[in-house]
Amino acid sequence: MQPSHTITVDLGDRRYPILIGSGLVGGYDLSPFIEGPDCLIVTNETVGPLYLERLKKSLGGHACEALCLPDGECHKTLAAAESIFDALAAMRAGRDATVVALGGGVVGDIAGFAAACYMRGIPFVQAPTTLLAQVDASIGGKTGVNHREGKNLIGAFHQPRAVLIDTGVLDTLPDREFRAGLAEVVKHAAIADAEFFAWLEANVGALLDRDAAALGEAIGHCCEIKSAVVAADEKEQGLRALLNFGHTFGHAIENALGYGEWLHGEAVAAGMVMATELSGIDPQEGERLRRLLTAAGLPIAPPDHCRGGLRAAMDLDKKNRRGRLRFVLLRAIGDAYLASDYSESRLDSVIGPAGAEPAGDQP
Amino acid sequence: MQPSHTITVDLGDRRYPILIGSGLVGGYDLSPFIEGPDCLIVTNETVGPLYLERLKKSLGGHACEALCLPDGECHKTLAAAESIFDALAAMRAGRDATVVALGGGVVGDIAGFAAACYMRGIPFVQAPTTLLAQVDASIGGKTGVNHREGKNLIGAFHQPRAVLIDTGVLDTLPDREFRAGLAEVVKHAAIADAEFFAWLEANVGALLDRDAAALGEAIGHCCEIKSAVVAADEKEQGLRALLNFGHTFGHAIENALGYGEWLHGEAVAAGMVMATELSGIDPQEGERLRRLLTAAGLPIAPPDHCRGGLRAAMDLDKKNRRGRLRFVLLRAIGDAYLASDYSESRLDSVIGPAGAEPAGDQP
């Protein structure tokens, strides 16, 4: 089976393909990306029962072992990475062994980090199974685990050999998680591609119906945008930070609500609306963003009751960064820039008064 | 205070200096290599009391915190790296924080690995305090910790910003450790520089007396050899493997005796003699190596009682590598090459019969 879209992440001698299509897990031969004889599939207890056996068919004659991690962000720990080291060591895996991550962003981040560190780096393939991982987390080589003091505090840059995106596996993705993934799709359009944004406005219904052609198109666009950014700025010295649009506010929302209350994509959706308000662009552009997110079933403002916590989280963030917050702002839909000279009074009004009426419009 | 020797490891935009001289710890200003305001010195309970306060003088006005690890290879664990993550997180260290490793190879390897992983990589400076770390471990960016199934199984390539080699701190190094470091000095000469080997034959006495000028000269030569190899092959795709001369046998000796029985350098010394025998070069060259190592107070053969264990360890190593062992062999002193087509019968005779007379000459 051939992919409907193939995108190359151009990192010189570490370039790799993103293969997109329906039915690729089990239907596409990954053998060319598996170097040595040993292969460890890392998955989780939710995804494993659904797709592990199918994925093995993509790995041809390679001797595969599988490690099933518990599901959830709270398990994205150094201990989970250690369980992968243990599994690889027990297999007596050498430098030519390959780790294949089958799951969402959490599985991909942990497995990628373990592959980055085992014998100072072994080959690694991503098979993302959530929309969020397919359009964002699985591409670009950011791997890591959480520390109790911060998300992704421990990690590595380690590029995969290939990313296999099967849009068919999204059929089993819970609706709320699917919509959270759409937030990152909207993000890619908002920062870099006005035409794609317009396409999303026209096709959000087809996406919500999980139409295979629409999904392939949308995921392909996101991967093109992200690949170009990663190829230009692999280690996030500058440009790559644009991918954090909505994330400064989003992280503060997650923090204020308590992690796990809102999904990451939901917090990013509300965060993008806040960042757009801070940008001070044409109100009609802000209205387009709110309408699209609302159509995708996503929140466009944080819950009122967390405004106080939100302000506290941002103040702490600011203190930790020695007084300077950086935001990704918009000049217009499709045109983002990085700014640390935002207006403090505008920021105040975007966050809104603790316990009072929210500053953002309600759906 | 200025270094007596400065060598540059030429890795493009990640190039860094190795600064060598007596009195540099406390006497040389490291500020230009410290990026942000935060600095964490990682040391151990043996070295810290001797040199921590002195090193702080080299860090100018930077706010320094210090973390003291327990001393010894058995503490080179993921848990030790985690204690560094905890310390950095407690400091709220950002991406511009610097980790400074003050100690031997164990401290440098753990601290470097933690610096590689914290926020996906923060700046890192090496201040090695053992001869082994000064001529080998601190240069080239190999970092890592041990796993119960193997040494350095978990690690990263992460180059330091600078390596500060104070030959004066060797004054407090125990004699046995100093001699073990000389084994790696001899190794550098044996694989790459016949002239330096002859210089060592003439100056081994001055080195054993820890003469500052002789030490600066020897360490400078080693750093030049290692820097050139690292610059040509950072990730050990080929050439860099030559630095493992004596190490295949050496690791087997350490394994057979139980780790910690012999020091790494002692095992490498005997391992180099065995590798030279396997090379089948002019016996006079082998005799020169044995004489130099003997003059340095190093062993030139494994203990008789471990020959059986040695064979078992090498057989296991062979099995793990799917039947192929790779050795660094010599064409002559100063001219090494990588070989997997060695003579099995010669290997047999080099290892010697279990429980019988040793194959190697005795001092």
XYZ file of C-alpha atoms in Angstrom:
726
model
C 0.000 0.000 0.000
C 1.294 3.449 -0.926
C 0.859 6.628 1.146
C -1.484 9.307 -0.201
C 0.963 12.017 0.908
C 4.726 11.810 1.487
C 6.562 14.744 3.024
C 10.298 14.895 3.627
C 11.772 16.545 6.692
C 14.951 17.903 5.157
C 17.689 17.598 7.757
C 20.596 16.706 5.476
C 21.902 13.213 6.135
C 19.217 12.819 8.813
C 16.338 13.596 6.452
C 13.302 11.383 6.872
C 9.887 10.826 5.327
C 6.450 11.394 6.814
C 4.141 8.832 5.202
C 0.436 9.667 5.347
C -2.528 7.519 4.314
C -5.384 5.371 5.479
C -4.478 1.770 6.344
C -0.691 2.244 6.512
C -0.388 0.483 9.906
C -0.166 -3.125 8.779
C -0.427 -2.148 5.107
C 2.845 -0.326 4.546
C 6.226 -2.080 4.699
C 8.457 -0.322 7.230
C 11.367 -2.757 6.747
C 13.556 -0.252 4.869
C 13.588 1.894 8.016
C 14.571 -0.937 10.373
C 18.357 -1.213 10.403
C 19.327 -4.244 12.485
C 17.489 -7.423 13.397
C 16.080 -6.223 16.733
C 12.999 -4.117 17.136
C 11.123 -2.965 20.228
C 7.604 -1.601 19.815
C 6.619 0.722 22.636
C 2.893 1.260 23.005
C 0.332 1.734 25.754
C -2.460 -0.291 27.285
C -5.125 1.544 25.260
C -3.554 1.514 21.802
C -1.680 -1.793 22.059
C -4.753 -4.068 22.074
C -6.136 -2.208 19.032
C -3.130 -1.858 16.726
C -0.059 -3.765 17.975
C -0.663 -6.959 15.986
C -1.503 -4.921 12.903
C 1.705 -2.883 13.199
C 3.816 -6.028 13.426
C 2.745 -6.821 9.858
C 4.464 -3.620 8.767
C 7.729 -4.804 10.268
C 8.186 -7.800 7.999
C 10.532 -10.444 9.275
C 12.021 -8.425 12.116
C 12.033 -10.019 15.538
C 9.715 -7.711 17.450
C 9.267 -7.400 21.145
C 6.656 -5.083 22.607
C 6.484 -3.029 25.762
C 3.119 -1.760 26.937
C 3.213 1.388 29.088
C 0.342 2.625 31.251
C -1.751 5.274 29.453
C -1.700 8.934 30.439
C 0.446 12.035 30.799
C 1.047 11.248 34.485
C 3.072 8.219 33.363
C 5.400 10.296 31.187
C 8.241 9.893 33.661
C 11.898 9.005 33.819
C 10.769 5.702 35.348
C 8.848 4.901 32.152
C 11.949 5.649 30.075
C 13.897 3.393 32.424
C 11.470 0.542 31.748
C 12.349 0.905 28.040
C 16.091 0.836 28.841
C 15.452 -2.335 30.851
C 13.550 -3.941 27.973
C 16.270 -3.056 25.442
C 19.020 -4.298 27.762
C 17.128 -7.540 28.387
C 16.914 -8.028 24.596
C 20.674 -7.339 24.472
C 19.764 -4.776 21.850
C 22.751 -3.250 20.087
C 23.254 0.100 18.406
C 21.395 -1.134 15.348
C 18.197 -1.960 17.247
C 15.110 0.128 16.419
C 12.474 1.516 18.761
C 9.023 1.943 17.207
C 6.560 4.172 19.069
C 2.904 3.211 18.579
C 0.629 5.634 20.397
C -0.027 9.284 21.088
C 2.338 12.054 22.048
C 3.122 10.588 25.455
C 4.267 7.230 24.050
C 6.213 8.940 21.256
C 7.965 11.339 23.628
C 9.003 8.647 26.117
C 10.028 6.099 23.482
C 11.914 8.730 21.499
C 13.773 9.863 24.598
C 14.710 6.281 25.475
C 15.912 5.712 21.896
C 17.938 8.942 22.123
C 19.740 7.755 25.264
C 20.126 3.991 24.788
C 23.761 3.497 23.725
C 23.803 7.273 23.068
C 21.151 6.997 20.380
C 19.566 4.183 18.371
C 17.158 4.322 15.407
C 13.558 5.206 16.085
C 10.296 5.193 14.099
C 7.080 7.008 14.991
C 3.625 5.534 14.369
C 1.399 8.204 15.969
C -2.195 7.231 16.706
C -3.750 10.497 17.907
C -4.462 13.502 15.715
C -2.349 15.675 17.993
C 0.648 13.363 17.635
C 0.100 13.019 13.875
C 0.177 16.748 13.179
C 2.605 17.841 15.846
C 4.295 15.691 18.496
C 5.627 12.940 16.226
C 7.470 15.307 13.890
C 10.621 17.235 14.608
C 12.559 15.134 17.082
C 11.529 16.729 20.366
C 11.452 13.898 22.894
C 11.305 13.872 26.652
C 9.635 13.085 29.933
C 8.140 15.232 32.671
C 9.694 16.178 35.987
C 7.474 17.081 38.930
C 8.754 20.655 38.547
C 7.952 20.942 34.863
C 6.725 19.292 31.690
C 9.364 17.931 29.285
C 12.099 19.108 31.627
C 14.187 16.033 30.775
C 14.620 15.268 27.097
C 16.614 15.175 23.915
C 16.426 16.152 20.282
C 16.341 12.837 18.429
C 14.904 12.638 14.945
C 12.960 9.530 13.867
C 13.930 7.542 10.754
C 10.348 7.716 9.532
C 6.893 8.823 10.691
C 4.022 6.530 9.669
C 0.708 8.368 9.872
C -2.308 6.116 9.404
C -5.401 8.306 9.298
C -7.511 5.153 9.667
C -6.463 4.615 13.282
C -8.174 7.896 14.156
C -11.500 6.004 13.844
C -11.037 4.708 17.380
C -9.892 8.043 18.830
C -12.389 9.463 21.356
C -14.196 12.531 20.073
C -12.817 14.904 22.672
C -9.224 13.898 21.879
C -9.894 14.227 18.165
C -11.154 17.793 18.651
C -8.160 18.622 20.844
C -5.959 17.518 17.934
C -7.846 19.886 15.638
C -6.612 22.764 17.822
C -3.057 22.030 16.674
C -4.256 21.783 13.066
C -5.776 25.272 13.393
C -2.539 26.454 15.023
C -0.432 25.437 12.002
C -2.763 27.312 9.668
C -2.947 30.370 11.925
C 0.811 30.856 12.156
C 1.855 30.074 8.607
C -0.816 29.538 5.964
C -3.854 31.782 5.432
C -4.994 29.697 2.474
C -4.987 26.525 4.575
C -6.908 28.434 7.261
C -9.601 29.262 4.713
C -9.619 25.608 3.624
C -10.189 24.600 7.258
C -13.094 27.037 7.562
C -14.677 25.306 4.559
C -13.824 21.736 5.574
C -14.105 21.583 9.347
C -17.311 19.547 8.984
C -15.631 16.901 6.828
C -12.796 16.703 9.333
C -15.212 16.216 12.226
C -16.773 13.417 10.180
C -13.246 11.968 9.934
C -13.425 11.924 6.172
C -10.234 10.157 5.031
C -9.498 12.495 2.116
C -10.015 15.623 4.216
C -7.884 14.192 7.028
C -5.061 13.304 4.625
C -5.178 16.813 3.198
C -5.218 18.570 6.579
C -2.535 16.375 8.154
C -0.403 16.731 5.031
C -0.591 20.543 5.245
C 0.326 20.516 8.939
C 3.267 18.191 8.341
C 4.511 20.411 5.503
C 4.372 23.477 7.719
C 6.012 21.776 10.673
C 8.684 20.075 8.526
C 9.715 23.361 6.969
C 10.004 25.007 10.377
C 11.980 22.091 11.842
C 14.320 21.927 8.828
C 15.066 25.646 9.234
C 15.488 25.592 13.028
C 15.878 22.079 14.421
C 16.984 23.058 17.932
C 14.531 25.930 18.443
C 16.965 28.830 18.324
C 14.222 31.077 16.926
C 11.719 30.291 14.158
C 10.614 26.983 15.689
C 9.253 28.879 18.682
C 6.399 30.058 16.419
C 4.933 26.569 16.821
C 4.234 27.595 20.410
C 1.379 29.894 19.311
C -1.265 29.756 22.064
C 1.018 27.716 24.289
C 2.144 30.353 26.817
C -1.486 30.997 27.698
C -2.356 27.342 27.148
C 0.218 26.070 29.633
C -0.947 28.645 32.165
C -4.539 27.431 31.701
C -3.480 23.796 32.172
C -1.500 24.811 35.216
C -4.331 26.897 36.713
C -6.945 24.187 36.148
C -4.650 21.399 37.253
C -3.060 19.233 34.559
C -5.469 16.714 33.091
C -8.603 18.802 33.663
C -8.495 20.191 30.140
C -6.732 18.407 27.322
C -3.621 20.137 26.001
C -5.308 20.984 22.707
C -8.306 22.510 24.494
C -6.030 24.775 26.527
C -4.115 25.704 23.356
C -7.404 26.601 21.620
C -8.340 29.084 24.341
C -4.703 30.177 24.504
C -4.647 30.990 20.769
C -7.694 33.231 21.190
C -5.979 35.038 24.079
C -2.728 35.416 22.099
C -4.722 36.820 19.176
C -6.348 39.356 21.486
C -2.905 40.313 22.787
C -1.763 40.754 19.180
C -4.250 43.552 18.696
C -4.978 42.610 15.080
C -8.074 43.337 13.003
C -10.992 42.140 15.196
C -12.501 40.330 12.196
C -9.442 38.050 12.054
C -9.884 37.237 15.745
C -13.534 36.519 15.049
C -12.588 34.057 12.275
C -10.328 32.184 14.684
C -13.021 32.005 17.369
C -15.597 30.830 14.844
C -13.367 28.088 13.477
C -12.437 26.822 16.938
C -16.076 26.904 17.998
C -17.061 24.960 14.878
C -14.412 22.398 15.858
C -16.072 22.078 19.252
C -13.196 23.716 21.091
C -13.214 26.259 23.951
C -12.284 29.859 23.109
C -11.764 31.143 26.643
C -10.558 29.691 29.924
C -13.220 28.939 32.545
C -14.022 32.025 34.630
C -13.138 30.377 37.880
C -9.519 29.887 36.875
C -8.704 33.510 35.982
C -7.002 34.068 39.324
C -4.947 30.902 38.998
C -4.144 31.817 35.425
C -2.717 35.153 36.474
C -0.707 33.486 39.265
C 0.665 30.861 36.849
C 1.714 33.544 34.363
C 3.310 35.671 37.073
C 5.318 32.640 38.216
C 6.283 31.870 34.617
C 7.387 35.480 34.257
C 9.415 35.362 37.458
C 11.108 32.138 36.344
C 12.054 33.821 33.079
C 13.442 36.824 34.940
C 10.642 39.189 34.072
C 10.336 38.530 30.363
C 7.516 36.476 28.889
C 7.655 35.685 25.193
C 4.503 35.338 23.156
C 3.830 34.221 19.632
C 1.602 36.958 18.216
C -0.168 37.402 14.873
C 0.127 40.204 12.339
C -2.748 38.514 10.535
C -4.059 34.976 10.121
C -1.163 33.027 8.612
C 1.540 35.463 9.751
C 3.026 34.956 13.226
C 5.994 36.513 15.006
C 7.762 36.196 18.335
C 7.411 39.139 20.722
C 8.603 40.018 24.189
C 7.608 43.711 23.881
C 3.851 43.124 24.237
C 1.652 45.643 26.040
C 1.399 44.836 29.766
C -1.958 46.601 30.083
C -3.330 44.662 27.143
C -2.042 41.447 28.734
C -3.869 42.425 31.928
C -7.112 42.875 30.065
C -6.651 39.603 28.121
C -6.191 37.622 31.332
C -9.117 39.471 32.895
C -9.827 40.221 36.526
C -9.733 37.299 38.944
C -13.231 36.211 39.862
C -14.865 38.774 37.564
C -16.382 38.523 34.105
C -14.143 36.836 31.575
C -12.439 39.088 29.028
C -12.896 36.618 26.195
C -16.144 36.167 24.296
C -18.169 33.130 25.162
C -19.395 30.668 22.581
C 46.594 33.028 34.931
C 47.150 31.734 31.421
C 47.168 28.057 30.367
C 50.480 26.546 29.294
C 48.739 24.646 26.483
C 45.481 25.440 24.683
C 44.013 22.935 22.259
C 40.863 23.476 20.231
C 38.419 20.673 19.554
C 37.281 21.711 16.098
C 33.588 20.893 15.821
C 32.461 23.881 13.761
C 30.090 26.119 15.688
C 30.449 23.800 18.679
C 34.246 24.110 18.804
C 35.699 24.432 22.301
C 39.036 24.916 24.005
C 40.939 22.542 26.263
C 42.909 24.720 28.664
C 45.887 23.023 30.334
C 48.148 24.355 33.086
C 49.040 24.191 36.759
C 46.829 26.257 39.062
C 43.981 26.880 36.615
C 41.268 25.803 39.079
C 40.741 29.060 40.964
C 43.363 30.862 38.872
C 41.692 30.948 35.457
C 38.553 32.955 34.744
C 35.875 30.662 33.315
C 33.246 33.453 33.083
C 33.393 33.665 29.271
C 32.130 30.072 29.140
C 29.214 30.622 31.526
C 26.219 31.851 29.544
C 23.411 32.713 31.953
C 23.392 33.693 35.608
C 22.870 30.198 37.037
C 25.561 27.642 37.560
C 25.511 24.226 39.207
C 28.825 22.628 40.147
C 28.580 18.838 40.328
C 31.360 17.186 42.281
C 31.850 14.254 44.643
C 32.504 13.785 48.338
C 36.232 13.198 47.746
C 37.044 16.034 45.355
C 34.527 18.599 46.642
C 36.215 19.239 50.007
C 39.576 19.708 48.233
C 38.716 21.907 45.250
C 35.118 23.172 45.302
C 35.838 26.518 46.986
C 38.847 27.047 44.758
C 36.807 26.374 41.597
C 34.175 28.917 42.632
C 36.876 31.615 42.279
C 37.091 30.695 38.585
C 33.380 31.369 38.152
C 33.514 35.072 38.951
C 30.244 36.619 39.949
C 28.011 33.718 38.923
C 25.575 32.430 41.506
C 26.863 28.907 42.095
C 25.144 26.041 43.735
C 26.939 22.760 44.300
C 25.807 19.153 44.338
C 28.046 16.557 45.929
C 27.604 12.988 44.640
C 28.892 9.870 46.386
C 32.278 8.766 45.002
C 32.698 5.645 42.872
C 31.733 3.915 39.637
C 28.891 2.082 41.424
C 27.152 5.437 41.839
C 27.226 6.207 38.110
C 23.503 5.573 37.797
C 20.371 7.089 36.338
C 19.414 7.921 39.942
C 22.530 10.116 40.237
C 21.577 11.920 37.013
C 18.093 12.354 38.447
C 19.533 14.049 41.540
C 21.118 16.605 39.183
C 17.773 17.142 37.396
C 16.211 17.700 40.816
C 18.882 20.228 41.798
C 18.528 22.141 38.504
C 14.733 22.133 38.757
C 14.904 23.339 42.381
C 17.130 26.233 41.202
C 14.525 26.904 38.488
C 17.470 26.742 36.116
C 16.654 27.779 32.565
C 18.190 26.835 29.233
C 21.041 29.238 29.845
C 22.146 27.586 33.106
C 25.557 25.905 33.108
C 26.599 22.626 34.695
C 30.256 22.447 35.748
C 31.669 18.976 36.444
C 34.477 18.937 39.024
C 35.840 15.418 39.478
C 36.964 12.321 37.635
C 35.373 10.479 34.757
C 32.377 9.328 36.776
C 31.378 12.856 37.817
C 32.014 14.186 34.304
C 29.978 11.433 32.656
C 26.968 11.817 34.969
C 27.006 15.625 35.001
C 27.465 15.764 31.234
C 24.553 13.395 30.693
C 22.327 15.447 32.997
C 23.337 18.630 31.141
C 22.564 16.880 27.843
C 19.031 16.011 28.961
C 17.958 18.956 31.123
C 15.660 21.032 28.891
C 17.080 18.986 25.974
C 20.593 20.273 26.565
C 22.176 23.094 28.557
C 25.779 24.362 28.589
C 28.365 22.291 30.360
C 32.013 22.758 31.419
C 34.459 20.030 32.429
C 37.034 20.473 35.190
C 38.550 16.962 35.353
C 40.581 16.089 38.433
C 41.984 12.660 37.606
C 44.667 11.958 35.021
C 42.328 9.526 33.263
C 39.601 12.158 32.952
C 42.123 14.814 31.883
C 43.523 12.809 28.980
C 40.421 10.931 27.947
C 36.978 11.026 29.582
C 36.515 14.814 29.725
C 37.133 15.347 26.012
C 34.869 14.460 23.152
C 31.362 14.709 24.544
C 30.666 11.084 25.454
C 28.463 11.224 28.533
C 26.366 8.610 30.263
C 25.513 6.401 33.190
C 25.661 2.664 33.759
C 22.808 0.170 33.625
C 23.033 -3.079 35.543
C 23.292 -4.836 32.177
C 26.123 -2.721 30.863
C 28.447 0.225 31.361
C 27.461 3.530 29.730
C 24.338 1.911 28.318
C 22.380 5.134 28.853
C 23.970 8.291 27.560
C 24.294 11.112 25.085
C 26.832 12.904 22.956
C 27.042 16.370 24.483
C 30.114 18.497 23.957
C 31.339 20.765 26.759
C 31.851 24.517 26.243
C 35.349 24.229 27.680
C 37.610 21.719 29.438
C 39.743 23.161 32.248
C 42.663 20.852 33.022
C 44.594 21.849 36.120
C 47.646 19.574 36.390
C 48.144 20.856 39.939
C 45.088 19.020 41.252
C 46.800 15.736 40.378
C 48.999 16.287 43.477
C 46.221 14.867 45.625
C 45.434 11.949 43.296
C 46.250 8.553 44.880
C 49.261 6.886 43.260
C 47.349 3.883 41.943
C 44.795 6.106 40.195
C 47.553 8.253 38.756
C 49.247 5.184 37.258
C 45.929 3.957 35.878
C 45.632 7.313 34.097
C 49.078 6.785 32.578
C 47.698 3.698 30.816
C 45.433 5.966 28.743
C 48.379 8.282 28.067
C 50.341 5.310 26.704
C 47.259 4.300 24.704
C 47.110 7.625 22.862
C 50.790 7.345 21.929
C 50.484 3.685 20.910
C 47.622 4.241 18.492
C 48.673 7.505 16.881
C 52.086 8.945 17.667
C 55.350 6.958 17.675
C 57.359 10.075 18.511
C 55.230 10.746 21.591
C 55.655 7.076 22.565
C 59.442 7.538 22.473
C 59.049 10.722 24.531
C 57.079 8.742 27.117
C 59.818 6.093 27.268
C 62.269 8.884 28.087
C 60.024 10.798 30.477
C 57.997 8.224 32.380
C 60.091 8.941 35.483
C 59.300 12.669 35.398
C 55.614 11.861 34.953
C 55.642 9.526 37.944
C 57.234 12.373 39.914
C 54.287 14.480 38.719
C 56.604 17.065 37.240
C 54.353 19.940 36.107
C 56.138 20.571 32.815
C 56.194 16.889 31.862
C 52.522 16.508 32.803
C 51.524 19.543 30.740
C 53.442 18.143 27.774
C 51.980 14.623 28.047
C 48.413 15.765 28.661
C 48.704 18.280 25.819
C 49.807 15.520 23.416
C 46.940 13.256 24.479
C 44.397 16.045 24.101
C 45.733 16.873 20.637
C 45.398 13.249 19.543
C 41.961 12.807 21.034
C 40.704 16.178 19.718
C 41.752 15.340 16.186
C 40.005 11.966 16.355
C 36.822 13.474 17.828
C 36.759 16.307 15.281
C 37.007 13.738 12.473
C 34.454 11.280 13.879
C 32.347 12.801 16.659
C 29.729 10.045 16.859
C 32.117 7.082 16.541
C 31.141 5.896 13.081
C 34.688 4.594 12.525
C 37.992 6.306 13.358
C 36.997 7.156 16.933
C 36.816 3.451 17.718
C 40.640 3.414 17.607
C 40.551 5.066 21.030
C 39.265 1.713 22.286
C 42.727 0.122 21.892
C 43.108 -2.397 24.721
C 39.491 -1.943 25.747
C 37.904 -5.142 24.362
C 40.343 -7.194 26.434
C 40.285 -4.605 29.218
C 36.517 -4.747 29.650
C 36.665 -8.550 29.660
C 39.313 -8.420 32.386
C 37.224 -6.013 34.480
C 34.228 -8.246 33.926
C 36.099 -11.454 34.797
C 37.649 -9.982 37.945
C 34.460 -8.230 39.000
C 34.209 -4.479 38.402
C 36.197 -2.444 40.891
C 38.835 -5.119 41.542
C 41.206 -3.608 39.015
C 41.003 0.027 37.986
C 39.884 0.650 34.409
C 43.351 1.884 33.399
C 45.016 -1.206 34.857
C 42.732 -3.479 32.853
C 43.385 -1.383 29.723
C 47.158 -1.707 30.282
C 46.994 -5.516 30.300
C 44.424 -5.332 27.484
C 46.781 -3.304 25.291
C 49.493 -5.925 25.705
C 47.022 -8.650 24.707
C 45.813 -6.634 21.700
C 49.421 -6.115 20.642
C 50.053 -9.860 20.838
C 46.939 -10.438 18.737
C 48.289 -7.911 16.214
C 51.278 -10.145 15.536
C 53.658 -7.236 15.042
C 57.431 -7.161 15.487
C 58.030 -8.680 18.959
C 60.411 -5.834 19.781
C 57.522 -3.360 19.503
C 55.474 -5.467 21.916
C 58.456 -5.533 24.244
C 58.659 -1.720 24.184
C 54.997 -1.495 25.190
C 55.436 -3.979 28.029
C 58.555 -2.162 29.260
C 56.866 1.243 29.250
C 53.778 -0.038 31.077
C 55.975 -1.851 33.598
C 57.984 1.330 34.160
C 54.671 3.117 34.790
C 53.879 0.522 37.450
C 51.058 -1.036 35.434
C 50.124 -4.707 34.926
C 50.946 -6.283 31.548
C 48.844 -9.438 31.871
C 45.603 -10.388 33.580
C 45.898 -12.421 36.788
C 46.182 -16.163 36.016
C 43.134 -17.038 38.052
C 40.830 -15.007 35.829
C 41.750 -16.590 32.471
C 38.671 -18.800 32.541
C 36.403 -15.879 33.376
C 38.110 -13.799 30.722
C 37.360 -16.372 28.054
C 33.731 -16.615 29.230
C 33.357 -12.819 29.195
C 34.757 -12.610 25.662
C 32.559 -15.452 24.445
C 29.507 -13.641 25.830
C 30.635 -10.366 24.239
C 31.038 -12.253 20.954
C 27.597 -13.799 21.239
C 26.043 -10.396 21.963
C 27.712 -9.018 18.837
C 26.410 -11.915 16.755
C 29.732 -13.698 16.401
C 31.952 -10.796 15.466
C 34.362 -9.185 17.896
C 36.166 -6.057 16.775
C 39.664 -5.292 17.975
C 41.905 -2.306 17.606
C 45.207 -3.771 16.437
C 48.626 -2.256 15.729
C 50.681 -2.308 12.537
C 53.446 -0.744 14.605
C 53.684 1.539 17.629
C 51.802 4.691 16.616
C 49.775 3.030 13.854
C 46.467 1.397 14.830
C 43.618 -0.053 12.785
C 40.237 -1.655 13.390
C 39.954 -5.357 12.607
C 37.296 -8.017 12.785
C 39.287 -10.537 10.700
C 41.758 -11.448 13.446
C 43.099 -14.986 13.789
C 40.900 -17.084 16.093
C 43.764 -19.410 16.991
C 45.974 -16.471 17.876
C 43.150 -15.057 20.000
C 42.969 -18.413 21.781
C 46.636 -18.332 22.570
C 46.483 -14.678 23.699
C 43.708 -15.439 26.168
C 45.565 -18.536 27.292
C 44.225 -21.770 28.736
C 41.894 -21.429 31.720
C 43.699 -22.321 34.913
C 47.025 -22.912 33.106
C 50.108 -20.759 32.668
C 49.414 -17.254 31.417
C 50.227 -16.508 27.787
C 51.536 -13.016 28.524
C 55.019 -12.303 29.870
C 55.228 -11.479 33.528
C 56.961 -8.348 34.802
